[in-house]
PDB file of C-alpha atoms in Angstrom:
ATOM      1  CA  LYS A   1     -76.206  55.038 -38.787  1.00 83.00           C
ATOM      2  CA  GLN A   2     -75.480  51.648 -40.284  1.00 88.00           C
ATOM      3  CA  GLU A   3     -74.935  51.586 -44.047  1.00 91.00           C
ATOM      4  CA  VAL A   4     -74.898  48.223 -45.808  1.00 95.00           C
ATOM      5  CA  THR A   5     -73.630  47.835 -49.353  1.00 96.00           C
ATOM      6  CA  GLN A   6     -73.761  44.730 -51.502  1.00 96.00           C
ATOM      7  CA  ILE A   7     -71.622  44.328 -54.559  1.00 91.00           C
ATOM      8  CA  PRO A   8     -72.254  43.334 -57.271  1.00 91.00           C
ATOM      9  CA  ALA A   9     -75.907  44.281 -57.695  1.00 93.00           C
ATOM     10  CA  ALA A  10     -76.332  41.469 -60.192  1.00 96.00           C
ATOM     11  CA  LEU A  11     -74.259  38.498 -61.224  1.00 95.00           C
ATOM     12  CA  SER A  12     -74.668  35.924 -63.968  1.00 96.00           C
ATOM     13  CA  VAL A  13     -72.496  32.810 -63.943  1.00 96.00           C
ATOM     14  CA  PRO A  14     -72.448  29.447 -65.722  1.00 97.00           C
ATOM     15  CA  GLU A  15     -73.487  26.409 -63.755  1.00 97.00           C
ATOM     16  CA  GLY A  16     -70.699  24.822 -61.761  1.00 97.00           C
ATOM     17  CA  GLU A  17     -68.772  27.998 -61.128  1.00 97.00           C
ATOM     18  CA  ASN A  18     -67.706  29.033 -57.634  1.00 97.00           C
ATOM     19  CA  LEU A  19     -68.687  32.572 -56.735  1.00 95.00           C
ATOM     20  CA  VAL A  20     -68.386  35.195 -54.017  1.00 96.00           C
ATOM     21  CA  LEU A  21     -70.949  37.759 -52.973  1.00 97.00           C
ATOM     22  CA  ASN A  22     -69.822  40.757 -50.968  1.00 97.00           C
ATOM     23  CA  CYS A  23     -71.403  42.747 -48.177  1.00 97.00           C
ATOM     24  CA  SER A  24     -69.792  45.765 -46.539  1.00 97.00           C
ATOM     25  CA  PHE A  25     -71.001  47.708 -43.529  1.00 96.00           C
ATOM     26  CA  THR A  26     -70.002  50.836 -41.668  1.00 95.00           C
ATOM     27  CA  ASP A  27     -70.829  50.050 -38.026  1.00 91.00           C
ATOM     28  CA  SER A  28     -69.187  47.000 -36.462  1.00 90.00           C
ATOM     29  CA  ALA A  29     -71.275  47.222 -33.275  1.00 88.00           C
ATOM     30  CA  ILE A  30     -73.469  44.264 -34.150  1.00 88.00           C
ATOM     31  CA  TYR A  31     -74.875  41.154 -32.537  1.00 87.00           C
ATOM     32  CA  ASN A  32     -74.754  39.109 -35.712  1.00 90.00           C
ATOM     33  CA  LEU A  33     -74.772  39.087 -39.496  1.00 93.00           C
ATOM     34  CA  GLN A  34     -77.169  36.981 -41.492  1.00 93.00           C
ATOM     35  CA  TRP A  35     -77.340  35.995 -45.129  1.00 96.00           C
ATOM     36  CA  PHE A  36     -80.773  35.445 -46.657  1.00 95.00           C
ATOM     37  CA  ARG A  37     -82.072  34.201 -49.947  1.00 95.00           C
ATOM     38  CA  GLN A  38     -85.131  35.816 -51.531  1.00 93.00           C
ATOM     39  CA  ASP A  39     -86.940  34.239 -54.449  1.00 91.00           C
ATOM     40  CA  PRO A  40     -89.172  36.477 -56.612  1.00 84.00           C
ATOM     41  CA  GLY A  41     -92.430  37.289 -54.850  1.00 77.00           C
ATOM     42  CA  LYS A  42     -91.476  35.180 -51.869  1.00 79.00           C
ATOM     43  CA  GLY A  43     -90.293  35.700 -48.328  1.00 83.00           C
ATOM     44  CA  LEU A  44     -86.779  35.482 -46.989  1.00 88.00           C
ATOM     45  CA  THR A  45     -85.011  32.224 -46.253  1.00 90.00           C
ATOM     46  CA  SER A  46     -82.168  32.344 -43.775  1.00 88.00           C
ATOM     47  CA  LEU A  47     -79.008  30.734 -45.106  1.00 94.00           C
ATOM     48  CA  LEU A  48     -76.351  31.425 -42.508  1.00 93.00           C
ATOM     49  CA  LEU A  49     -76.063  33.440 -39.304  1.00 91.00           C
ATOM     50  CA  ILE A  50     -72.680  34.496 -37.955  1.00 92.00           C
ATOM     51  CA  GLN A  51     -72.414  35.737 -34.412  1.00 90.00           C
ATOM     52  CA  SER A  52     -70.379  38.848 -33.763  1.00 91.00           C
ATOM     53  CA  SER A  53     -67.661  36.780 -32.104  1.00 91.00           C
ATOM     54  CA  GLN A  54     -67.392  34.299 -34.984  1.00 93.00           C
ATOM     55  CA  ARG A  55     -65.379  34.504 -38.197  1.00 95.00           C
ATOM     56  CA  GLU A  56     -67.308  32.145 -40.440  1.00 95.00           C
ATOM     57  CA  GLN A  57     -70.134  29.686 -40.810  1.00 95.00           C
ATOM     58  CA  THR A  58     -70.621  26.863 -43.280  1.00 96.00           C
ATOM     59  CA  SER A  59     -73.671  25.035 -44.524  1.00 94.00           C
ATOM     60  CA  GLY A  60     -73.326  22.621 -47.400  1.00 96.00           C
ATOM     61  CA  ARG A  61     -72.008  24.493 -50.428  1.00 97.00           C
ATOM     62  CA  LEU A  62     -72.257  27.843 -48.646  1.00 97.00           C
ATOM     63  CA  ASN A  63     -69.608  29.533 -46.557  1.00 97.00           C
ATOM     64  CA  ALA A  64     -70.002  32.959 -45.015  1.00 97.00           C
ATOM     65  CA  SER A  65     -67.220  34.960 -43.422  1.00 97.00           C
ATOM     66  CA  LEU A  66     -67.266  37.996 -41.173  1.00 96.00           C
ATOM     67  CA  ASP A  67     -64.467  40.507 -40.691  1.00 96.00           C
ATOM     68  CA  LYS A  68     -65.718  43.227 -38.363  1.00 93.00           C
ATOM     69  CA  SER A  69     -62.449  45.161 -38.421  1.00 93.00           C
ATOM     70  CA  SER A  70     -62.763  45.787 -42.143  1.00 95.00           C
ATOM     71  CA  GLY A  71     -66.562  45.896 -42.150  1.00 96.00           C
ATOM     72  CA  ARG A  72     -66.926  43.075 -44.621  1.00 97.00           C
ATOM     73  CA  SER A  73     -68.687  39.794 -45.063  1.00 97.00           C
ATOM     74  CA  THR A  74     -68.577  37.400 -47.984  1.00 97.00           C
ATOM     75  CA  LEU A  75     -70.859  34.593 -49.034  1.00 97.00           C
ATOM     76  CA  TYR A  76     -69.075  31.906 -50.985  1.00 97.00           C
ATOM     77  CA  ILE A  77     -71.167  29.528 -53.081  1.00 97.00           C
ATOM     78  CA  ALA A  78     -69.374  26.460 -54.382  1.00 97.00           C
ATOM     79  CA  ALA A  79     -70.330  24.610 -57.543  1.00 97.00           C
ATOM     80  CA  SER A  80     -73.290  26.845 -58.330  1.00 97.00           C
ATOM     81  CA  GLN A  81     -76.523  25.324 -59.616  1.00 97.00           C
ATOM     82  CA  PRO A  82     -79.478  26.844 -61.512  1.00 97.00           C
ATOM     83  CA  GLY A  83     -81.538  26.415 -58.339  1.00 96.00           C
ATOM     84  CA  ASP A  84     -79.245  28.902 -56.627  1.00 97.00           C
ATOM     85  CA  SER A  85     -80.699  31.668 -58.793  1.00 97.00           C
ATOM     86  CA  ALA A  86     -82.236  34.206 -56.405  1.00 97.00           C
ATOM     87  CA  THR A  87     -81.476  37.484 -54.690  1.00 96.00           C
ATOM     88  CA  TYR A  88     -79.075  37.216 -51.767  1.00 97.00           C
ATOM     89  CA  LEU A  89     -79.374  39.697 -48.927  1.00 97.00           C
ATOM     90  CA  CYS A  90     -77.091  40.366 -46.021  1.00 96.00           C
ATOM     91  CA  ALA A  91     -78.546  41.761 -42.805  1.00 93.00           C
ATOM     92  CA  LEU A  92     -76.673  43.299 -39.890  1.00 92.00           C
ATOM     93  CA  GLY A  93     -78.177  42.679 -36.474  1.00 85.00           C
ATOM     94  CA  GLY A  94     -77.255  45.957 -34.815  1.00 81.00           C
ATOM     95  CA  TYR A  95     -77.869  47.090 -31.273  1.00 75.00           C
ATOM     96  CA  GLN A  96     -80.785  49.286 -32.346  1.00 69.00           C
ATOM     97  CA  LYS A  97     -82.205  47.411 -35.310  1.00 76.00           C
ATOM     98  CA  VAL A  98     -81.563  45.066 -38.192  1.00 84.00           C
ATOM     99  CA  THR A  99     -80.233  46.706 -41.358  1.00 90.00           C
ATOM    100  CA  PHE A 100     -80.454  44.986 -44.718  1.00 93.00           C
ATOM    101  CA  GLY A 101     -78.464  45.419 -47.880  1.00 96.00           C
ATOM    102  CA  ILE A 102     -80.320  45.766 -51.125  1.00 95.00           C
ATOM    103  CA  GLY A 103     -79.102  42.399 -52.319  1.00 96.00           C
ATOM    104  CA  THR A 104     -77.223  40.740 -55.139  1.00 97.00           C
ATOM    105  CA  LYS A 105     -79.358  39.165 -57.836  1.00 96.00           C
ATOM    106  CA  LEU A 106     -77.730  35.923 -58.904  1.00 97.00           C
ATOM    107  CA  GLN A 107     -78.508  34.035 -62.087  1.00 97.00           C
ATOM    108  CA  VAL A 108     -76.901  30.650 -62.656  1.00 97.00           C
ATOM    109  CA  ILE A 109     -77.093  29.638 -66.282  1.00 97.00           C
ATOM    110  CA  PRO A 110     -77.460  25.918 -67.078  1.00 95.00           C
TER     111      PRO A 110
ATOM    112  CA  GLU B   1     -91.651  21.662 -41.130  1.00 77.00           C
ATOM    113  CA  PRO B   2     -93.329  24.485 -39.216  1.00 81.00           C
ATOM    114  CA  GLU B   3     -93.590  27.767 -41.039  1.00 89.00           C
ATOM    115  CA  VAL B   4     -94.767  31.332 -40.604  1.00 93.00           C
ATOM    116  CA  THR B   5     -97.966  32.092 -42.484  1.00 95.00           C
ATOM    117  CA  GLN B   6     -99.405  35.445 -43.510  1.00 96.00           C
ATOM    118  CA  THR B   7    -102.802  36.539 -44.736  1.00 95.00           C
ATOM    119  CA  PRO B   8    -103.873  37.949 -47.051  1.00 95.00           C
ATOM    120  CA  SER B   9    -101.226  37.468 -49.710  1.00 94.00           C
ATOM    121  CA  HIS B  10    -102.343  40.678 -51.412  1.00 96.00           C
ATOM    122  CA  GLN B  11    -104.383  43.543 -49.968  1.00 97.00           C
ATOM    123  CA  VAL B  12    -105.624  46.487 -51.977  1.00 97.00           C
ATOM    124  CA  THR B  13    -107.001  49.461 -50.083  1.00 97.00           C
ATOM    125  CA  GLN B  14    -107.917  53.081 -50.570  1.00 97.00           C
ATOM    126  CA  MET B  15    -105.774  55.820 -49.109  1.00 97.00           C
ATOM    127  CA  GLY B  16    -106.947  56.731 -45.616  1.00 97.00           C
ATOM    128  CA  GLN B  17    -108.405  53.314 -44.866  1.00 97.00           C
ATOM    129  CA  GLU B  18    -107.299  51.094 -42.021  1.00 97.00           C
ATOM    130  CA  VAL B  19    -105.710  47.754 -42.812  1.00 97.00           C
ATOM    131  CA  ILE B  20    -104.806  44.810 -40.637  1.00 97.00           C
ATOM    132  CA  LEU B  21    -102.167  42.359 -41.790  1.00 97.00           C
ATOM    133  CA  ARG B  22    -102.194  38.984 -40.123  1.00 97.00           C
ATOM    134  CA  CYS B  23     -99.432  36.561 -39.295  1.00 97.00           C
ATOM    135  CA  VAL B  24     -99.329  33.203 -37.567  1.00 97.00           C
ATOM    136  CA  PRO B  25     -95.810  32.713 -36.190  1.00 95.00           C
ATOM    137  CA  ILE B  26     -94.287  29.320 -35.503  1.00 93.00           C
ATOM    138  CA  SER B  27     -96.080  27.983 -32.465  1.00 90.00           C
ATOM    139  CA  ASN B  28     -93.289  27.771 -29.888  1.00 89.00           C
ATOM    140  CA  HIS B  29     -91.596  31.037 -30.881  1.00 91.00           C
ATOM    141  CA  LEU B  30     -91.560  33.930 -28.453  1.00 90.00           C
ATOM    142  CA  TYR B  31     -90.293  36.873 -30.517  1.00 91.00           C
ATOM    143  CA  PHE B  32     -92.202  38.348 -33.413  1.00 93.00           C
ATOM    144  CA  TYR B  33     -91.203  40.905 -36.015  1.00 94.00           C
ATOM    145  CA  TRP B  34     -92.566  42.959 -38.862  1.00 96.00           C
ATOM    146  CA  TYR B  35     -90.498  44.159 -41.800  1.00 95.00           C
ATOM    147  CA  ARG B  36     -91.437  45.889 -45.003  1.00 96.00           C
ATOM    148  CA  GLN B  37     -89.922  46.086 -48.461  1.00 94.00           C
ATOM    149  CA  ILE B  38     -90.961  48.835 -50.824  1.00 95.00           C
ATOM    150  CA  LEU B  39     -90.638  47.668 -54.419  1.00 91.00           C
ATOM    151  CA  GLY B  40     -87.036  47.858 -55.539  1.00 88.00           C
ATOM    152  CA  GLN B  41     -85.770  48.954 -52.128  1.00 91.00           C
ATOM    153  CA  LYS B  42     -84.180  47.342 -49.105  1.00 93.00           C
ATOM    154  CA  VAL B  43     -86.001  45.284 -46.525  1.00 94.00           C
ATOM    155  CA  GLU B  44     -86.614  47.553 -43.524  1.00 94.00           C
ATOM    156  CA  PHE B  45     -87.160  46.594 -39.919  1.00 92.00           C
ATOM    157  CA  LEU B  46     -90.378  47.930 -38.395  1.00 95.00           C
ATOM    158  CA  VAL B  47     -90.917  46.430 -34.963  1.00 94.00           C
ATOM    159  CA  SER B  48     -90.195  43.537 -32.656  1.00 92.00           C
ATOM    160  CA  PHE B  49     -92.607  42.176 -30.068  1.00 93.00           C
ATOM    161  CA  TYR B  50     -92.039  40.016 -27.022  1.00 91.00           C
ATOM    162  CA  ASN B  51     -94.071  39.152 -23.976  1.00 90.00           C
ATOM    163  CA  ASN B  52     -97.056  41.117 -25.259  1.00 91.00           C
ATOM    164  CA  GLU B  53     -95.221  44.360 -25.741  1.00 93.00           C
ATOM    165  CA  ILE B  54     -93.066  46.143 -28.257  1.00 94.00           C
ATOM    166  CA  SER B  55     -89.392  45.557 -27.504  1.00 90.00           C
ATOM    167  CA  GLU B  56     -87.898  47.569 -30.365  1.00 89.00           C
ATOM    168  CA  LYS B  57     -89.186  49.764 -33.144  1.00 91.00           C
ATOM    169  CA  SER B  58     -87.681  51.740 -35.972  1.00 90.00           C
ATOM    170  CA  GLU B  59     -88.291  55.343 -36.919  1.00 91.00           C
ATOM    171  CA  ILE B  60     -90.676  54.105 -39.599  1.00 93.00           C
ATOM    172  CA  PHE B  61     -93.001  52.641 -36.966  1.00 95.00           C
ATOM    173  CA  ASP B  62     -94.867  55.822 -36.051  1.00 94.00           C
ATOM    174  CA  ASP B  63     -98.279  56.364 -34.474  1.00 94.00           C
ATOM    175  CA  GLN B  64    -100.015  55.126 -37.612  1.00 96.00           C
ATOM    176  CA  PHE B  65     -98.759  51.621 -36.913  1.00 97.00           C
ATOM    177  CA  SER B  66     -99.653  49.255 -34.118  1.00 97.00           C
ATOM    178  CA  VAL B  67     -99.079  45.588 -33.398  1.00 97.00           C
ATOM    179  CA  GLU B  68    -101.063  43.141 -31.356  1.00 95.00           C
ATOM    180  CA  ARG B  69    -101.161  39.516 -30.395  1.00 92.00           C
ATOM    181  CA  PRO B  70    -104.922  39.180 -29.963  1.00 87.00           C
ATOM    182  CA  ASP B  71    -104.820  35.483 -29.136  1.00 87.00           C
ATOM    183  CA  GLY B  72    -102.315  32.691 -28.707  1.00 78.00           C
ATOM    184  CA  SER B  73    -101.567  32.290 -32.370  1.00 87.00           C
ATOM    185  CA  ASN B  74    -102.052  35.482 -34.385  1.00 93.00           C
ATOM    186  CA  PHE B  75     -99.765  38.505 -34.598  1.00 96.00           C
ATOM    187  CA  THR B  76    -101.170  41.523 -36.397  1.00 97.00           C
ATOM    188  CA  LEU B  77     -99.897  44.771 -37.870  1.00 98.00           C
ATOM    189  CA  LYS B  78    -102.431  47.564 -38.138  1.00 97.00           C
ATOM    190  CA  ILE B  79    -102.004  50.676 -40.224  1.00 97.00           C
ATOM    191  CA  ARG B  80    -104.601  53.193 -39.105  1.00 96.00           C
ATOM    192  CA  SER B  81    -104.843  55.525 -42.079  1.00 95.00           C
ATOM    193  CA  THR B  82    -102.939  54.224 -45.056  1.00 97.00           C
ATOM    194  CA  LYS B  83    -100.895  56.463 -47.305  1.00 96.00           C
ATOM    195  CA  LEU B  84     -99.671  55.843 -50.828  1.00 97.00           C
ATOM    196  CA  GLU B  85     -96.139  55.367 -49.505  1.00 96.00           C
ATOM    197  CA  ASP B  86     -97.299  52.473 -47.322  1.00 97.00           C
ATOM    198  CA  SER B  87     -97.524  50.352 -50.461  1.00 97.00           C
ATOM    199  CA  ALA B  88     -94.976  47.605 -49.920  1.00 97.00           C
ATOM    200  CA  MET B  89     -94.474  43.940 -49.166  1.00 95.00           C
ATOM    201  CA  TYR B  90     -94.848  43.337 -45.438  1.00 97.00           C
ATOM    202  CA  PHE B  91     -93.040  40.383 -43.920  1.00 96.00           C
ATOM    203  CA  CYS B  92     -93.678  38.811 -40.559  1.00 96.00           C
ATOM    204  CA  ALA B  93     -90.947  36.809 -38.838  1.00 92.00           C
ATOM    205  CA  SER B  94     -90.526  34.921 -35.600  1.00 91.00           C
ATOM    206  CA  ASN B  95     -87.888  33.183 -33.562  1.00 88.00           C
ATOM    207  CA  LEU B  96     -87.414  31.574 -30.220  1.00 85.00           C
ATOM    208  CA  ALA B  97     -84.647  33.537 -28.573  1.00 78.00           C
ATOM    209  CA  GLY B  98     -84.715  37.076 -29.889  1.00 74.00           C
ATOM    210  CA  ARG B  99     -82.654  38.844 -32.516  1.00 68.00           C
ATOM    211  CA  ARG B 100     -79.604  39.263 -30.305  1.00 70.00           C
ATOM    212  CA  SER B 101     -79.151  35.523 -30.225  1.00 67.00           C
ATOM    213  CA  THR B 102     -77.828  33.037 -32.701  1.00 67.00           C
ATOM    214  CA  ASP B 103     -81.366  31.918 -33.322  1.00 74.00           C
ATOM    215  CA  THR B 104     -82.362  32.541 -36.908  1.00 79.00           C
ATOM    216  CA  GLN B 105     -85.560  34.367 -37.756  1.00 84.00           C
ATOM    217  CA  TYR B 106     -88.125  32.536 -39.850  1.00 88.00           C
ATOM    218  CA  PHE B 107     -89.938  34.695 -42.358  1.00 89.00           C
ATOM    219  CA  GLY B 108     -93.422  34.401 -43.763  1.00 92.00           C
ATOM    220  CA  PRO B 109     -94.139  34.746 -47.489  1.00 91.00           C
ATOM    221  CA  GLY B 110     -95.306  38.335 -47.127  1.00 94.00           C
ATOM    222  CA  THR B 111     -98.418  40.398 -47.752  1.00 96.00           C
ATOM    223  CA  ARG B 112     -98.322  42.759 -50.674  1.00 96.00           C
ATOM    224  CA  LEU B 113    -100.146  45.953 -49.688  1.00 97.00           C
ATOM    225  CA  THR B 114    -101.261  48.266 -52.461  1.00 97.00           C
ATOM    226  CA  VAL B 115    -102.661  51.653 -51.467  1.00 97.00           C
ATOM    227  CA  LEU B 116    -104.605  53.454 -54.187  1.00 97.00           C
TER     228      LEU B 116
END
């Protein structure tokens, strides 16, 4: 059974700081890993999707890495902005189903 | 930009009643999904649907749940006899090439279901 852990549960940083969010998982038999953003009371917005065969993906100020051997993924956010404040979820696309982490709640302070 | 829409945004029902949650996926997408998120808990996969049939379902998706694509645009989730523990936010998602692909899933804003 896939277990997904996200650390830290919450993070507060000053604007402009670079930060790293962590996601660890127990089963490396996956099709892909996806990072989502969830704003309060809203749906999920896909940020980055990394295929099982890939090591990283980049989009603007975001960079996500995947290390299946260690069961870890990181989401790096450069030069954080107040608009980045949200909950960030990682989701493992496994062979049987998608498994989500509970998320890291990020607050970027102006 | 095309988006997934869901109605209603909030549904309140009595325990034991049937509810139908509606979703309009992005028009050219072929794969459709339902997820739920109980307050304060993880998002959980319920079911995926392709070519007018269920392609995958989780252990949560028992006989109380059913999905249907009644016409060319809507995708519905029915809960036959709601229980208190069905109270959650229900998200619909869609994509073009299935969840095993590199094709991202697009999520709707969710329907908050409250069972009293």
